XYZ file of C-alpha atoms in Angstrom:
181
model
C 111.585 90.897 62.227
C 114.656 91.884 64.246
C 117.824 92.509 62.288
C 121.300 93.502 63.393
C 123.029 96.586 62.043
C 126.713 95.733 62.053
C 129.477 98.319 61.591
C 131.148 98.762 58.218
C 134.286 96.925 59.379
C 132.260 93.815 60.251
C 130.411 94.024 56.929
C 133.765 94.248 55.107
C 135.019 91.187 57.029
C 131.922 89.255 55.964
C 132.457 90.315 52.327
C 136.117 89.233 52.505
C 134.903 85.909 53.873
C 132.993 85.312 50.630
C 136.213 85.704 48.617
C 137.979 82.928 50.523
C 138.082 79.515 48.923
C 137.969 77.456 52.121
C 134.479 78.739 52.979
C 131.628 76.299 52.263
C 129.217 77.290 49.521
C 126.263 77.343 51.933
C 127.951 79.988 54.125
C 129.117 81.988 51.074
C 125.644 81.993 49.511
C 124.010 82.915 52.831
C 126.361 85.882 53.303
C 125.868 87.082 49.719
C 122.090 86.730 49.929
C 121.490 88.155 53.404
C 124.122 90.902 53.775
C 122.322 94.166 52.977
C 124.370 97.370 52.884
C 122.563 100.418 54.253
C 122.657 103.310 51.759
C 124.322 106.562 52.762
C 122.150 109.028 54.619
C 122.408 112.651 55.689
C 124.137 111.708 58.918
C 127.170 110.240 57.136
C 130.228 112.023 55.704
C 129.963 113.497 52.207
C 132.936 111.486 50.957
C 131.801 107.857 50.535
C 135.400 106.706 50.964
C 135.409 108.115 54.504
C 131.968 106.805 55.381
C 131.801 103.486 57.132
C 128.776 101.937 55.454
C 126.901 99.735 57.901
C 125.030 96.627 56.883
C 121.932 94.794 58.042
C 122.206 91.086 58.691
C 119.973 88.569 60.422
C 121.346 87.065 63.625
C 121.084 83.573 62.143
C 123.669 84.506 59.480
C 126.181 85.566 62.126
C 125.525 82.330 64.032
C 126.110 80.302 60.850
C 129.410 82.104 60.176
C 130.440 81.689 63.831
C 129.754 77.943 63.697
C 132.004 77.648 60.663
C 134.676 79.782 62.396
C 134.495 77.654 65.549
C 135.379 74.531 63.580
C 138.216 76.372 61.795
C 139.345 78.116 65.030
C 139.315 81.609 63.514
C 138.742 84.190 66.273
C 138.055 87.018 63.795
C 134.775 85.359 62.792
C 133.644 84.237 66.266
C 130.185 85.421 67.299
C 131.464 87.791 69.983
C 133.725 89.629 67.517
C 130.994 89.763 64.852
C 128.527 91.275 67.338
C 130.865 94.051 68.512
C 129.268 97.404 67.748
C 126.077 95.818 66.394
C 122.652 97.339 67.041
C 119.281 95.628 66.964
C 116.662 97.107 64.641
C 113.138 95.970 63.941
C 111.973 96.130 60.367
C 108.207 96.132 60.049
C 107.555 93.663 57.267
C 103.849 93.124 57.802
C 101.518 95.722 56.383
C 97.787 95.889 56.826
C 95.690 95.087 53.787
C 93.725 97.958 52.285
C 90.451 96.129 52.962
C 91.225 96.110 56.688
C 92.090 99.811 56.648
C 88.867 100.604 54.791
C 86.840 98.461 57.188
C 88.386 100.121 60.244
C 87.768 103.561 58.735
C 84.110 102.677 58.061
C 83.672 101.471 61.654
C 85.287 104.628 63.026
C 83.115 106.824 60.799
C 79.943 104.967 61.877
C 80.862 105.386 65.539
C 81.490 109.104 65.063
C 78.156 109.527 63.260
C 76.233 107.668 65.959
C 77.950 109.731 68.658
C 77.073 112.942 66.793
C 73.445 111.818 66.422
C 73.284 111.013 70.131
C 74.741 114.407 71.044
C 72.454 116.408 68.738
C 69.230 114.484 69.422
C 66.638 116.395 71.465
C 66.549 115.524 75.133
C 63.769 113.302 76.382
C 62.066 115.073 79.295
C 62.298 113.158 82.545
C 59.146 111.445 83.754
C 57.790 111.990 87.228
C 58.329 108.798 89.144
C 57.900 108.000 92.786
C 60.805 106.781 94.808
C 58.561 104.617 97.012
C 58.132 101.126 95.722
C 54.639 100.203 94.647
C 52.715 98.323 97.337
C 51.787 94.828 96.399
C 49.109 92.742 98.056
C 51.682 90.768 100.058
C 53.285 93.989 101.294
C 49.874 95.317 102.360
C 49.089 92.125 104.271
C 52.471 92.219 106.007
C 51.968 95.871 106.938
C 48.519 95.110 108.395
C 49.928 92.166 110.396
C 52.654 94.378 111.895
C 50.089 97.053 112.788
C 47.919 94.443 114.549
C 50.928 93.029 116.431
C 51.969 96.523 117.580
C 48.480 97.298 118.857
C 48.308 94.003 120.794
C 51.764 94.525 122.330
C 50.773 98.089 123.261
C 47.566 96.833 124.941
C 49.491 94.247 126.998
C 52.011 96.865 128.128
C 49.133 99.180 129.131
C 47.503 96.389 131.202
C 50.779 95.562 133.001
C 51.483 99.235 133.755
C 47.912 99.767 134.971
C 48.184 96.773 137.310
C 51.462 98.121 138.663
C 49.894 101.552 139.218
C 46.900 100.065 141.081
C 49.169 97.927 143.301
C 51.313 100.968 144.108
C 48.197 103.037 144.970
C 46.849 100.322 147.290
C 50.167 99.948 149.018
C 50.529 103.712 149.410
C 46.958 104.065 150.693
C 47.443 101.364 153.326
C 50.392 103.282 154.727
C 52.683 100.455 153.759
C 55.363 102.875 152.784
C 55.990 103.836 156.435
C 56.826 100.296 157.463
C 59.845 100.168 155.239
C 61.616 103.147 156.809
């Protein structure tokens, strides 16, 4: 869930807002319930009085305060001034149940074991296989039909060429070649 980290000055303004009497109870209770001060960390000054302690607030709280300020015409509590210097942080609220973690771990372990078994299993020797497809009866019949067609076409070509050769020999023998030139 995204939260805003507002500077210490903005957090102090929101706390001062709770002390005012003209603030509606709904806004006061929302600020008191949802304003979370961030504890001091190693990156802050050693003197807590010098440290500006930031606070985490949901964006909806700032919108609620800004709506109240808009009606009252108070520019200090307008949304733009409340958001100055704010950073967006995401707080991971959802956690995985232990059953899910255990289930995922069991699945991972089973996959690792099966992979190990596959890697350490003895190799199956390759079988000798032919790359030619096995001839079926239909393929044999088609092959025989093509062989017959080729032999018939070859015979016809031989007959035509033989006839041409005989005609050329007769023409040459009759001295027909001299009449052309």
